[in-house]
CSV table of N, CA and C in Angstrom, one decimal:
chain,number,residue,atom,x,y,z
A,287,VAL,N,40.9,-57.7,36.2
A,287,VAL,CA,41.0,-56.3,36.5
A,287,VAL,C,41.7,-56.1,37.8
A,288,PRO,N,42.7,-55.2,37.7
A,288,PRO,CA,43.5,-55.0,39.0
A,288,PRO,C,42.6,-54.4,40.1
A,289,VAL,N,42.8,-54.9,41.3
A,289,VAL,CA,41.9,-54.4,42.4
A,289,VAL,C,42.4,-53.1,42.9
A,290,ARG,N,43.7,-52.7,42.7
A,290,ARG,CA,44.2,-51.5,43.2
A,290,ARG,C,43.4,-50.2,42.9
A,291,ASP,N,42.8,-50.2,41.7
A,291,ASP,CA,42.0,-49.1,41.3
A,291,ASP,C,40.8,-49.7,40.5
A,292,LEU,N,39.9,-50.4,41.1
A,292,LEU,CA,38.9,-51.1,40.5
A,292,LEU,C,38.0,-50.2,39.6
A,293,GLN,N,37.5,-49.1,40.2
A,293,GLN,CA,36.6,-48.2,39.4
A,293,GLN,C,37.3,-47.7,38.1
A,294,LYS,N,38.5,-47.3,38.2
A,294,LYS,CA,39.2,-46.9,37.0
A,294,LYS,C,39.3,-48.0,36.0
A,295,SER,N,39.6,-49.2,36.4
A,295,SER,CA,39.7,-50.3,35.5
A,295,SER,C,38.4,-50.6,34.8
A,296,VAL,N,37.3,-50.6,35.6
A,296,VAL,CA,36.0,-50.8,35.1
A,296,VAL,C,35.6,-49.8,34.0
A,297,ASP,N,35.9,-48.5,34.3
A,297,ASP,CA,35.6,-47.4,33.4
A,297,ASP,C,36.4,-47.6,32.1
A,298,GLU,N,37.7,-47.9,32.2
A,298,GLU,CA,38.6,-48.0,31.1
A,298,GLU,C,38.2,-49.2,30.2
A,299,THR,N,37.8,-50.3,30.9
A,299,THR,CA,37.3,-51.4,30.1
A,299,THR,C,36.1,-51.1,29.3
A,300,ALA,N,35.2,-50.3,29.9
A,300,ALA,CA,34.0,-49.8,29.1
A,300,ALA,C,34.4,-49.1,27.9
A,301,ILE,N,35.4,-48.2,28.0
A,301,ILE,CA,35.9,-47.5,26.8
A,301,ILE,C,36.4,-48.4,25.7
A,302,MET,N,37.2,-49.4,26.2
A,302,MET,CA,37.8,-50.4,25.2
A,302,MET,C,36.7,-51.2,24.5
A,303,VAL,N,35.7,-51.6,25.3
A,303,VAL,CA,34.6,-52.4,24.7
A,303,VAL,C,33.8,-51.5,23.7
A,304,GLY,N,33.6,-50.3,24.1
A,304,GLY,CA,32.9,-49.4,23.2
A,304,GLY,C,33.7,-49.2,21.9
A,305,ASP,N,35.0,-49.0,22.0
A,305,ASP,CA,35.8,-48.9,20.8
A,305,ASP,C,35.7,-50.1,19.9
A,306,TYR,N,35.8,-51.3,20.6
A,306,TYR,CA,35.7,-52.6,19.9
A,306,TYR,C,34.4,-52.7,19.1
A,307,ILE,N,33.3,-52.3,19.8
A,307,ILE,CA,32.0,-52.4,19.1
A,307,ILE,C,31.9,-51.4,18.0
A,308,GLU,N,32.3,-50.2,18.2
A,308,GLU,CA,32.2,-49.2,17.1
A,308,GLU,C,33.1,-49.5,15.9
A,309,PHE,N,34.2,-50.2,16.1
A,309,PHE,CA,35.1,-50.5,15.0
A,309,PHE,C,34.4,-51.3,14.0
A,310,ASP,N,33.6,-52.3,14.5
A,310,ASP,CA,32.8,-53.2,13.6
A,310,ASP,C,31.6,-53.6,14.3
A,311,ARG,N,30.4,-53.0,14.1
A,311,ARG,CA,29.2,-53.3,14.9
A,311,ARG,C,28.6,-54.6,14.5
A,312,ALA,N,29.2,-55.3,13.5
A,312,ALA,CA,28.6,-56.6,13.1
A,312,ALA,C,29.4,-57.7,13.9
A,313,ARG,N,30.4,-57.4,14.6
A,313,ARG,CA,31.1,-58.5,15.3
A,313,ARG,C,30.3,-58.9,16.5
A,314,THR,N,30.5,-60.2,16.8
A,314,THR,CA,29.8,-60.8,17.9
A,314,THR,C,30.7,-60.6,19.2
A,315,LEU,N,30.0,-60.2,20.3
A,315,LEU,CA,30.8,-60.0,21.5
A,315,LEU,C,29.9,-60.3,22.7
A,316,THR,N,30.5,-61.1,23.6
A,316,THR,CA,29.9,-61.3,24.9
A,316,THR,C,30.8,-60.8,26.0
A,317,VAL,N,30.2,-60.0,26.9
A,317,VAL,CA,31.0,-59.4,28.0
A,317,VAL,C,30.4,-59.9,29.3
A,318,VAL,N,31.3,-60.4,30.1
A,318,VAL,CA,30.9,-60.9,31.4
A,318,VAL,C,31.5,-60.0,32.5
A,319,ILE,N,30.7,-59.5,33.3
A,319,ILE,CA,31.2,-58.7,34.5
A,319,ILE,C,30.8,-59.4,35.7
A,320,ASP,N,31.7,-60.1,36.3
A,320,ASP,CA,31.5,-60.9,37.5
A,320,ASP,C,31.5,-60.0,38.7
A,321,GLU,N,30.7,-60.3,39.7
A,321,GLU,CA,30.6,-59.4,40.9
A,321,GLU,C,30.4,-58.0,40.5
A,322,ALA,N,29.5,-57.7,39.6
A,322,ALA,CA,29.2,-56.4,39.1
A,322,ALA,C,28.8,-55.3,40.2
A,323,GLY,N,28.4,-55.8,41.3
A,323,GLY,CA,28.1,-54.9,42.4
A,323,GLY,C,29.2,-54.3,43.2
A,324,ILE,N,30.4,-54.9,43.0
A,324,ILE,CA,31.6,-54.4,43.7
A,324,ILE,C,32.1,-53.0,43.3
A,325,PRO,N,32.2,-52.7,42.0
A,325,PRO,CA,32.6,-51.4,41.7
A,325,PRO,C,31.6,-50.3,42.2
A,326,ASP,N,32.1,-49.1,42.4
A,326,ASP,CA,31.2,-48.1,42.9
A,326,ASP,C,30.1,-47.8,41.9
A,327,SER,N,30.4,-47.9,40.6
A,327,SER,CA,29.4,-47.6,39.6
A,327,SER,C,29.6,-48.3,38.3
A,328,LEU,N,28.6,-48.6,37.6
A,328,LEU,CA,28.7,-49.1,36.2
A,328,LEU,C,28.2,-48.0,35.3
A,329,ARG,N,28.2,-46.8,35.7
A,329,ARG,CA,27.7,-45.7,34.9
A,329,ARG,C,28.4,-45.6,33.5
A,330,SER,N,29.7,-45.9,33.5
A,330,SER,CA,30.5,-45.9,32.3
A,330,SER,C,30.0,-47.0,31.3
A,331,TRP,N,29.2,-47.9,31.7
A,331,TRP,CA,28.7,-49.0,30.9
A,331,TRP,C,27.3,-48.7,30.4
A,332,HIS,N,26.6,-47.7,31.0
A,332,HIS,CA,25.2,-47.5,30.7
A,332,HIS,C,24.9,-47.3,29.2
A,333,TYR,N,25.8,-46.5,28.6
A,333,TYR,CA,25.6,-46.2,27.2
A,333,TYR,C,25.7,-47.5,26.3
A,334,LEU,N,26.7,-48.3,26.7
A,334,LEU,CA,26.8,-49.5,25.9
A,334,LEU,C,25.6,-50.5,26.2
A,335,PHE,N,25.2,-50.6,27.4
A,335,PHE,CA,24.0,-51.4,27.7
A,335,PHE,C,22.8,-51.0,26.8
A,336,ARG,N,22.7,-49.7,26.6
A,336,ARG,CA,21.5,-49.2,25.8
A,336,ARG,C,21.7,-49.2,24.3
A,337,THR,N,22.9,-49.1,23.8
A,337,THR,CA,23.1,-48.9,22.4
A,337,THR,C,23.9,-49.9,21.6
A,338,ALA,N,24.5,-50.9,22.3
A,338,ALA,CA,25.2,-51.9,21.6
A,338,ALA,C,24.3,-52.7,20.8
A,339,PRO,N,24.7,-53.2,19.6
A,339,PRO,CA,23.8,-54.0,18.7
A,339,PRO,C,23.3,-55.2,19.4
A,340,ARG,N,22.0,-55.3,19.6
A,340,ARG,CA,21.4,-56.4,20.4
A,340,ARG,C,21.6,-57.7,19.7
A,341,GLN,N,21.7,-57.7,18.4
A,341,GLN,CA,21.7,-59.0,17.7
A,341,GLN,C,23.0,-59.7,17.9
A,342,ASN,N,24.1,-59.0,18.3
A,342,ASN,CA,25.4,-59.7,18.4
A,342,ASN,C,26.2,-59.2,19.6
A,343,THR,N,25.5,-58.6,20.6
A,343,THR,CA,26.2,-58.2,21.8
A,343,THR,C,25.4,-58.7,23.0
A,344,THR,N,26.1,-59.4,23.9
A,344,THR,CA,25.5,-59.9,25.1
A,344,THR,C,26.3,-59.4,26.3
A,345,PHE,N,25.6,-58.9,27.3
A,345,PHE,CA,26.2,-58.5,28.5
A,345,PHE,C,25.7,-59.5,29.6
A,346,ILE,N,26.6,-60.1,30.3
A,346,ILE,CA,26.2,-61.0,31.4
A,346,ILE,C,26.8,-60.4,32.7
A,347,LEU,N,26.0,-60.0,33.6
A,347,LEU,CA,26.4,-59.4,34.9
A,347,LEU,C,26.0,-60.3,36.0
A,348,THR,N,27.0,-60.6,36.9
A,348,THR,CA,26.6,-61.4,38.1
A,348,THR,C,26.7,-60.5,39.4
A,349,ALA,N,25.9,-60.9,40.3
A,349,ALA,CA,25.9,-60.3,41.7
A,349,ALA,C,25.2,-61.2,42.6
A,350,HIS,N,25.5,-61.0,43.9
A,350,HIS,CA,24.8,-61.8,44.9
A,350,HIS,C,23.4,-61.4,45.2
A,351,ARG,N,23.2,-60.1,45.0
A,351,ARG,CA,21.9,-59.5,45.4
A,351,ARG,C,21.4,-58.6,44.3
A,352,PRO,N,20.1,-58.5,44.1
A,352,PRO,CA,19.6,-57.5,43.1
A,352,PRO,C,20.0,-56.1,43.5
A,353,GLN,N,20.1,-55.7,44.8
A,353,GLN,CA,20.4,-54.4,45.2
A,353,GLN,C,21.9,-54.1,44.8
A,354,ASP,N,22.7,-55.1,44.4
A,354,ASP,CA,24.1,-54.8,44.0
A,354,ASP,C,24.1,-54.0,42.7
A,355,PHE,N,23.0,-54.1,41.9
A,355,PHE,CA,22.9,-53.3,40.7
A,355,PHE,C,22.1,-52.1,40.9
A,356,ASP,N,22.5,-51.0,40.3
A,356,ASP,CA,21.7,-49.8,40.5
A,356,ASP,C,20.4,-50.0,39.6
A,357,THR,N,19.4,-49.2,39.9
A,357,THR,CA,18.1,-49.4,39.3
A,357,THR,C,18.2,-49.3,37.7
A,358,THR,N,19.1,-48.4,37.2
A,358,THR,CA,19.2,-48.3,35.8
A,358,THR,C,19.6,-49.6,35.2
A,359,VAL,N,20.6,-50.3,35.7
A,359,VAL,CA,21.1,-51.5,35.2
A,359,VAL,C,20.0,-52.6,35.3
A,360,ARG,N,19.3,-52.7,36.4
A,360,ARG,CA,18.2,-53.6,36.6
A,360,ARG,C,17.1,-53.4,35.6
A,361,ALA,N,16.8,-52.1,35.3
A,361,ALA,CA,15.7,-51.8,34.4
A,361,ALA,C,16.1,-52.1,32.9
A,362,LEU,N,17.4,-52.2,32.6
A,362,LEU,CA,17.8,-52.5,31.2
A,362,LEU,C,17.9,-54.0,31.0
A,363,ALA,N,17.9,-54.8,32.0
A,363,ALA,CA,18.1,-56.2,31.9
A,363,ALA,C,16.8,-56.9,31.3
A,364,ASP,N,17.0,-57.6,30.2
A,364,ASP,CA,15.9,-58.4,29.6
A,364,ASP,C,15.7,-59.7,30.2
A,365,TYR,N,16.7,-60.3,30.8
A,365,TYR,CA,16.6,-61.6,31.4
A,365,TYR,C,17.4,-61.6,32.7
A,366,TRP,N,16.8,-62.3,33.7
A,366,TRP,CA,17.4,-62.5,35.0
A,366,TRP,C,17.6,-64.0,35.2
A,367,ILE,N,18.7,-64.5,35.7
A,367,ILE,CA,18.9,-65.8,36.2
A,367,ILE,C,18.9,-65.7,37.7
A,368,LEU,N,18.0,-66.3,38.4
A,368,LEU,CA,17.8,-66.1,39.8
A,368,LEU,C,18.1,-67.5,40.5
A,369,PHE,N,19.0,-67.4,41.5
A,369,PHE,CA,19.3,-68.6,42.3
A,369,PHE,C,18.6,-68.4,43.7
A,370,ARG,N,18.6,-69.4,44.5
A,370,ARG,CA,17.9,-69.4,45.8
A,370,ARG,C,18.4,-68.2,46.7
A,371,THR,N,17.4,-67.5,47.2
A,371,THR,CA,17.7,-66.5,48.2
A,371,THR,C,16.5,-66.5,49.2
A,372,THR,N,16.8,-66.1,50.4
A,372,THR,CA,15.8,-66.0,51.5
A,372,THR,C,15.8,-64.7,52.1
A,373,GLN,N,16.7,-63.8,51.8
A,373,GLN,CA,16.8,-62.5,52.4
A,373,GLN,C,15.5,-61.7,52.0
A,374,PRO,N,14.8,-61.2,53.0
A,374,PRO,CA,13.6,-60.4,52.7
A,374,PRO,C,13.8,-59.2,51.7
A,375,HIS,N,14.8,-58.5,51.8
A,375,HIS,CA,15.1,-57.3,50.9
A,375,HIS,C,15.3,-57.8,49.5
A,376,ASP,N,16.0,-58.9,49.3
A,376,ASP,CA,16.3,-59.4,48.0
A,376,ASP,C,15.0,-59.9,47.4
A,377,LEU,N,14.2,-60.6,48.2
A,377,LEU,CA,12.9,-61.2,47.7
A,377,LEU,C,12.0,-60.1,47.3
A,378,ALA,N,12.0,-59.0,48.1
A,378,ALA,CA,11.2,-57.8,47.8
A,378,ALA,C,11.5,-57.2,46.4
A,379,ALA,N,12.9,-57.1,46.1
A,379,ALA,CA,13.3,-56.6,44.9
A,379,ALA,C,12.9,-57.5,43.7
A,380,ILE,N,13.0,-58.8,43.9
A,380,ILE,CA,12.6,-59.8,42.9
A,380,ILE,C,11.1,-59.7,42.7
A,381,ALA,N,10.3,-59.6,43.8
A,381,ALA,CA,8.9,-59.5,43.7
A,381,ALA,C,8.5,-58.2,42.9
A,382,ASP,N,9.2,-57.2,43.2
A,382,ASP,CA,8.9,-55.9,42.6
A,382,ASP,C,9.1,-56.0,41.0
A,383,ARG,N,10.1,-56.7,40.6
A,383,ARG,CA,10.4,-56.8,39.2
A,383,ARG,C,9.7,-58.0,38.5
A,384,CYS,N,9.6,-59.1,39.2
A,384,CYS,CA,9.1,-60.3,38.6
A,384,CYS,C,7.8,-60.8,39.1
A,385,GLY,N,7.3,-60.3,40.2
A,385,GLY,CA,6.1,-60.8,40.8
A,385,GLY,C,6.3,-61.6,42.0
A,386,ALA,N,5.3,-61.6,42.9
A,386,ALA,CA,5.3,-62.3,44.1
A,386,ALA,C,5.5,-63.8,44.0
A,387,SER,N,4.9,-64.4,43.0
A,387,SER,CA,5.0,-65.8,42.8
A,387,SER,C,6.4,-66.2,42.4
A,388,VAL,N,7.1,-65.4,41.6
A,388,VAL,CA,8.5,-65.7,41.3
A,388,VAL,C,9.4,-65.6,42.5
A,389,ALA,N,9.2,-64.5,43.3
A,389,ALA,CA,9.9,-64.4,44.5
A,389,ALA,C,9.7,-65.6,45.5
A,390,GLU,N,8.5,-66.0,45.6
A,390,GLU,CA,8.2,-67.2,46.4
A,390,GLU,C,8.9,-68.4,45.9
A,391,ASP,N,8.9,-68.6,44.5
A,391,ASP,CA,9.6,-69.8,43.9
A,391,ASP,C,11.1,-69.7,44.2
A,392,VAL,N,11.7,-68.5,44.1
A,392,VAL,CA,13.1,-68.3,44.3
A,392,VAL,C,13.5,-68.7,45.7
A,393,SER,N,12.6,-68.4,46.7
A,393,SER,CA,12.9,-68.7,48.1
A,393,SER,C,12.9,-70.2,48.4
A,394,ARG,N,12.3,-70.9,47.5
A,394,ARG,CA,12.1,-72.4,47.7
A,394,ARG,C,13.0,-73.2,46.8
A,395,LEU,N,13.8,-72.6,46.0
A,395,LEU,CA,14.7,-73.4,45.1
A,395,LEU,C,15.7,-74.2,45.8
A,396,GLU,N,16.0,-75.4,45.2
A,396,GLU,CA,17.0,-76.2,45.8
A,396,GLU,C,18.4,-75.7,45.3
A,397,GLN,N,19.4,-76.2,45.9
A,397,GLN,CA,20.8,-75.8,45.6
A,397,GLN,C,21.1,-76.0,44.1
A,398,PHE,N,21.6,-75.0,43.5
A,398,PHE,CA,22.0,-75.0,42.1
A,398,PHE,C,20.8,-74.9,41.1
A,399,HIS,N,19.6,-75.0,41.5
A,399,HIS,CA,18.5,-74.8,40.7
A,399,HIS,C,18.3,-73.3,40.5
A,400,PHE,N,17.6,-72.9,39.4
A,400,PHE,CA,17.5,-71.5,39.2
A,400,PHE,C,16.2,-71.2,38.4
A,401,ILE,N,15.8,-69.9,38.4
A,401,ILE,CA,14.7,-69.5,37.6
A,401,ILE,C,15.2,-68.5,36.6
A,402,ARG,N,14.7,-68.7,35.4
A,402,ARG,CA,15.0,-67.8,34.3
A,402,ARG,C,13.8,-66.9,34.1
A,403,TRP,N,14.0,-65.6,34.4
A,403,TRP,CA,13.0,-64.6,34.2
A,403,TRP,C,13.2,-63.9,32.9
A,404,ASP,N,12.2,-63.9,32.0
A,404,ASP,CA,12.2,-63.2,30.8
A,404,ASP,C,11.4,-62.0,31.0
A,405,ASP,N,12.0,-60.9,31.1
A,405,ASP,CA,11.3,-59.6,31.4
A,405,ASP,C,10.6,-59.1,30.2
A,406,ILE,N,11.0,-59.4,29.0
A,406,ILE,CA,10.3,-59.0,27.8
A,406,ILE,C,8.9,-59.6,27.7
A,407,ARG,N,8.8,-60.9,28.0
A,407,ARG,CA,7.5,-61.6,28.0
A,407,ARG,C,6.8,-61.6,29.3
A,408,GLY,N,7.5,-61.3,30.4
A,408,GLY,CA,6.9,-61.4,31.7
A,408,GLY,C,6.7,-62.9,32.1
A,409,GLU,N,7.6,-63.8,31.8
A,409,GLU,CA,7.5,-65.2,32.0
A,409,GLU,C,8.7,-65.7,32.8
A,410,SER,N,8.4,-66.7,33.6
A,410,SER,CA,9.5,-67.4,34.3
A,410,SER,C,9.5,-68.9,34.0
A,411,ALA,N,10.7,-69.5,34.2
A,411,ALA,CA,10.8,-71.0,34.1
A,411,ALA,C,11.7,-71.4,35.2
A,412,ILE,N,11.3,-72.5,35.9
A,412,ILE,CA,12.2,-73.1,36.9
A,412,ILE,C,13.0,-74.1,36.2
A,413,CYS,N,14.3,-74.0,36.5
A,413,CYS,CA,15.3,-74.9,35.8
A,413,CYS,C,15.9,-75.8,36.9
A,414,ARG,N,15.6,-77.1,36.8
A,414,ARG,CA,16.1,-78.0,37.9
A,414,ARG,C,17.3,-78.8,37.5
A,415,ARG,N,17.9,-78.5,36.3
A,415,ARG,CA,19.1,-79.1,35.9
A,415,ARG,C,20.2,-78.1,35.9
A,416,PRO,N,21.1,-78.1,36.9
A,416,PRO,CA,22.1,-77.0,37.0
A,416,PRO,C,22.9,-76.8,35.7
A,417,GLN,N,23.2,-77.9,34.9
A,417,GLN,CA,24.0,-77.7,33.7
A,417,GLN,C,23.2,-77.0,32.6
A,418,SER,N,21.9,-76.8,32.8
A,418,SER,CA,21.1,-76.1,31.8
A,418,SER,C,21.3,-74.6,31.8
A,419,TRP,N,22.1,-74.0,32.7
A,419,TRP,CA,22.3,-72.6,32.7
A,419,TRP,C,22.9,-72.2,31.3
A,420,ARG,N,23.9,-73.0,30.8
A,420,ARG,CA,24.5,-72.7,29.6
A,420,ARG,C,23.4,-72.7,28.4
A,421,GLU,N,22.6,-73.7,28.5
A,421,GLU,CA,21.5,-73.9,27.5
A,421,GLU,C,20.6,-72.6,27.5
A,422,HIS,N,20.3,-72.2,28.7
A,422,HIS,CA,19.4,-71.0,28.8
A,422,HIS,C,20.1,-69.8,28.3
A,423,HIS,N,21.4,-69.6,28.6
A,423,HIS,CA,22.1,-68.4,28.1
A,423,HIS,C,22.1,-68.5,26.5
A,424,THR,N,22.3,-69.6,25.9
A,424,THR,CA,22.3,-69.8,24.5
A,424,THR,C,20.9,-69.4,23.9
A,425,GLN,N,19.9,-69.8,24.6
A,425,GLN,CA,18.5,-69.5,24.2
A,425,GLN,C,18.3,-68.0,24.3
A,426,VAL,N,18.8,-67.4,25.3
A,426,VAL,CA,18.6,-65.9,25.4
A,426,VAL,C,19.2,-65.2,24.3
A,427,VAL,N,20.5,-65.6,23.9
A,427,VAL,CA,21.2,-65.0,22.8
A,427,VAL,C,20.4,-65.2,21.5
A,428,LEU,N,19.9,-66.4,21.3
A,428,LEU,CA,19.2,-66.7,20.0
A,428,LEU,C,17.9,-65.9,20.0
A,429,GLU,N,17.1,-65.8,21.1
A,429,GLU,CA,15.9,-65.1,21.1
A,429,GLU,C,16.1,-63.6,20.9
A,430,SER,N,17.2,-63.1,21.5
A,430,SER,CA,17.5,-61.7,21.3
A,430,SER,C,17.8,-61.4,19.8
A,431,THR,N,18.6,-62.3,19.2
A,431,THR,CA,19.0,-62.1,17.8
A,431,THR,C,17.7,-62.2,16.9
A,432,ARG,N,16.9,-63.1,17.2
A,432,ARG,CA,15.7,-63.3,16.4
A,432,ARG,C,14.8,-62.1,16.5
A,433,ARG,N,14.6,-61.5,17.7
A,433,ARG,CA,13.8,-60.3,17.9
A,433,ARG,C,14.3,-59.2,17.1
A,434,THR,N,15.7,-59.0,17.2
A,434,THR,CA,16.3,-57.9,16.5
A,434,THR,C,16.1,-58.0,15.0
A,435,LEU,N,16.3,-59.2,14.5
A,435,LEU,CA,16.1,-59.4,13.1
A,435,LEU,C,14.7,-59.1,12.6
A,436,LEU,N,13.7,-59.5,13.4
A,436,LEU,CA,12.3,-59.2,13.1
A,436,LEU,C,12.1,-57.7,13.2
A,437,ASP,N,12.7,-57.0,14.2
A,437,ASP,CA,12.5,-55.6,14.3
A,437,ASP,C,13.0,-54.8,13.1
A,438,ALA,N,14.1,-55.4,12.5
A,438,ALA,CA,14.7,-54.8,11.3
A,438,ALA,C,14.0,-54.9,10.0
A,439,GLU,N,13.0,-55.9,10.0
A,439,GLU,CA,12.3,-56.1,8.7
A,439,GLU,C,11.2,-55.1,8.5
């Protein structure tokens, strides 16, 4: 995305992704928004975050701090991947969402280790193999698909 007008590019990309999804809602799509806290707003994405078909659409957003996402985006997230942080404000946001014990675990993680927070179940898992991030992402997609299929029955 060109930096010269980042917000405009972010908004236009949301429109293109929405058109892509609406053209064929059965298509599989994964969207990665790296450094999602840099644009002024992800408001243009909120509708897609809420209405895209869960069984075949995955949104992955990265940021350095929970506060980089507005509360609407944080509230819509089913899964968080949390790496080590010691900043009190960040830990407070994590504790508010995931619980004090998860925030404490996050503050003690070793480099490249992470915690996978499942907001649907209210469960966390400490992952001590950095290469397992991909495995956990795949598991998230499969669990989301399975839940959606069960909801449709």
